Coordinates of C-alpha atoms in Angstrom, one line a residue:
M23 CA 3.4 -17.3 13.1
S24 CA 1.6 -13.8 13.0
F25 CA -1.9 -15.3 14.2
I26 CA -0.1 -17.1 17.1
L27 CA 1.5 -13.4 18.0
I28 CA -2.0 -11.7 17.6
S29 CA -3.9 -14.7 19.3
R30 CA -1.7 -13.8 22.6
N31 CA -3.2 -10.3 22.6
K32 CA -7.2 -10.6 22.9
Q33 CA -7.7 -7.1 22.8
F34 CA -6.4 -7.2 19.0
W35 CA -10.0 -8.1 17.8
D36 CA -11.8 -5.6 19.8
V37 CA -11.6 -2.7 17.5
F38 CA -15.4 -1.7 17.7
K39 CA -17.7 -1.3 20.5
G40 CA -21.2 -3.0 20.5
E41 CA -22.1 -6.3 19.7
K42 CA -20.6 -8.2 16.4
A43 CA -22.9 -9.3 13.9
S44 CA -23.9 -13.0 14.1
I45 CA -21.5 -15.4 11.9
G46 CA -24.8 -16.0 9.6
A47 CA -25.1 -12.2 9.0
S48 CA -21.6 -11.6 8.6
I49 CA -21.3 -14.4 5.9
G50 CA -24.4 -12.9 4.1
W51 CA -22.8 -9.5 4.1
G52 CA -19.7 -10.9 3.0
I53 CA -21.5 -12.3 -0.1
I54 CA -23.6 -9.0 -0.6
G55 CA -20.1 -7.4 -0.2
F56 CA -18.6 -9.1 -3.3
F57 CA -21.6 -7.7 -5.3
L58 CA -21.1 -4.4 -4.0
V59 CA -17.5 -4.5 -4.7
F60 CA -18.4 -5.7 -8.4
L61 CA -20.6 -2.8 -8.6
G62 CA -18.2 -0.4 -7.3
Q63 CA -15.5 -1.7 -9.7
T64 CA -17.9 -1.3 -12.6
I65 CA -18.7 2.4 -11.7
G66 CA -15.0 2.9 -11.3
A67 CA -14.2 1.4 -14.6
Y68 CA -16.6 3.6 -16.3
I69 CA -15.2 6.6 -14.7
E70 CA -11.7 5.4 -15.8
L71 CA -12.9 4.8 -19.5
A72 CA -14.1 8.6 -19.4
L73 CA -10.9 9.6 -18.3
G74 CA -9.2 7.6 -21.1
I75 CA -7.8 5.0 -18.8
D76 CA -7.5 1.6 -20.5
M77 CA -9.1 -1.5 -18.9
G78 CA -6.7 -4.5 -17.7
S79 CA -4.8 -4.4 -14.5
E80 CA -0.9 -5.1 -14.7
N81 CA -1.2 -6.5 -11.4
T82 CA -3.7 -8.9 -12.2
E83 CA -2.1 -9.7 -15.3
A84 CA 1.3 -10.4 -13.5
I85 CA -0.4 -12.7 -11.2
M86 CA -2.2 -14.5 -13.7
S87 CA 0.7 -15.3 -15.6
V88 CA 2.4 -16.9 -12.6
T89 CA -0.7 -19.0 -11.8
K90 CA -1.0 -20.1 -15.3
V91 CA 2.6 -21.7 -15.0
A92 CA 2.1 -22.7 -11.5
P93 CA -1.6 -23.2 -10.6
I94 CA -1.1 -24.0 -6.9
M95 CA -0.6 -19.7 -6.9
I96 CA -4.5 -20.1 -6.9
I97 CA -4.4 -20.6 -3.2
A98 CA -2.2 -17.6 -2.5
T99 CA -4.3 -15.6 -4.9
V100 CA -7.7 -16.5 -3.9
F101 CA -7.3 -17.4 -0.2
L102 CA -4.1 -16.3 1.4
G103 CA -3.7 -13.0 -0.1
P104 CA -7.3 -11.7 0.6
V105 CA -6.7 -13.1 4.4
L106 CA -3.5 -11.5 5.1
E107 CA -4.6 -7.9 3.3
E108 CA -7.8 -7.6 5.2
L109 CA -5.7 -8.5 8.3
V110 CA -3.3 -5.5 7.6
F111 CA -5.5 -3.2 5.8
R112 CA -8.8 -3.5 7.7
R113 CA -7.9 -4.8 10.9
V114 CA -4.6 -2.9 11.6
I115 CA -4.5 0.4 9.4
F116 CA -8.2 0.8 9.3
G117 CA -8.9 -0.6 12.8
S118 CA -6.1 1.7 14.2
I119 CA -7.4 4.7 12.4
I120 CA -10.8 4.6 13.2
Q121 CA -10.0 4.5 17.0
N122 CA -9.2 8.5 16.7
Y123 CA -11.1 9.3 13.6
N124 CA -14.3 8.9 11.8
F125 CA -15.2 6.1 9.4
W126 CA -14.7 8.2 6.1
I127 CA -11.3 9.2 7.2
A128 CA -10.3 5.9 8.2
S129 CA -11.8 4.1 5.2
I130 CA -10.3 6.5 2.8
I131 CA -6.6 6.5 4.3
S132 CA -6.7 2.6 4.6
A133 CA -8.0 2.3 1.2
I134 CA -5.4 4.5 -0.6
V135 CA -2.8 2.6 1.2
F136 CA -4.4 -0.7 0.1
A137 CA -4.6 0.6 -3.5
A138 CA -1.1 1.9 -3.7
I139 CA 0.4 -1.6 -2.4
H140 CA -0.9 -3.2 -5.4
M141 CA 1.5 -1.0 -7.4
D142 CA -1.1 -0.5 -10.2
F143 CA -1.6 3.1 -10.1
T144 CA -3.4 3.5 -13.2
H145 CA -6.0 1.8 -11.5
I146 CA -5.7 3.3 -8.1
L147 CA -9.4 4.3 -8.2
L148 CA -10.6 0.7 -8.7
Y149 CA -8.2 -0.3 -5.8
T150 CA -9.6 2.6 -3.7
I151 CA -13.1 1.5 -4.2
C152 CA -12.4 -2.0 -3.3
G153 CA -10.7 -1.2 -0.2
M154 CA -13.5 1.5 1.0
I155 CA -16.0 -1.5 0.6
F156 CA -14.0 -3.6 2.5
A157 CA -13.6 -1.3 5.4
F158 CA -17.7 -0.5 5.1
L159 CA -18.2 -4.6 5.6
Y160 CA -15.8 -4.6 8.5
H161 CA -17.4 -1.8 10.2
K162 CA -20.9 -2.7 9.5
T163 CA -20.6 -6.3 10.9
K164 CA -17.5 -5.8 13.3
R165 CA -16.2 -8.9 11.8
L166 CA -13.1 -9.5 9.8
L167 CA -14.7 -12.5 8.5
T168 CA -17.1 -10.2 6.4
P169 CA -14.5 -8.5 4.1
I170 CA -12.3 -11.7 3.8
I171 CA -15.5 -13.7 2.5
A172 CA -16.0 -10.6 -0.2
H173 CA -12.2 -10.6 -0.9
V174 CA -12.1 -14.2 -1.6
L175 CA -15.1 -14.4 -3.8
L176 CA -13.8 -11.2 -5.7
N177 CA -10.3 -12.8 -6.1
G178 CA -11.8 -16.3 -6.9
F179 CA -14.1 -14.8 -9.2
V180 CA -11.6 -12.7 -11.4
T181 CA -9.0 -15.8 -11.3
F182 CA -11.7 -18.0 -12.9
I183 CA -12.5 -15.3 -15.4
Q184 CA -9.0 -14.7 -16.3
M185 CA -7.9 -18.6 -16.3
N186 CA -10.9 -19.3 -18.5
A187 CA -11.0 -16.1 -20.7
D188 CA -10.3 -18.1 -23.8
K189 CA -13.7 -19.9 -23.2
F190 CA -15.6 -16.8 -22.8
Q191 CA -14.2 -14.8 -26.1
I192 CA -17.1 -14.3 -28.4

């Protein structure tokens, strides 16, 4: 329903001036973005460890416990969640703020809101880093497709690892 309402307003998608990246470049940046987010989360995890914060997200654990009981949840976790979150946090929040402020202000505010909505305040740094990288990807390519790809890959990777954690134990 939301997409029908959005599609009626053609200007909704025109956040940035200038030419959008090609679909191929956007997909490539989405894949690169996954690795950027992974690197960002690794750095963030080291910072958290230095601050005495234990690894492991309550948000991820809660989603995975539901997913193990109802595997159909994988579709929501890996695909629907990232699409809706990118639409809300990158297009609506970041896209609205960047109309009047610079990239840094828009990305920090939208990333903190993104982090807060996950209700895992112990790891707010990790979610904020992800949000800022997703905002960078959107800003870089001017296409929402790019952070969606990176977000889907991230959630797919985390879901795969979590669902198969017993197989990876040493």
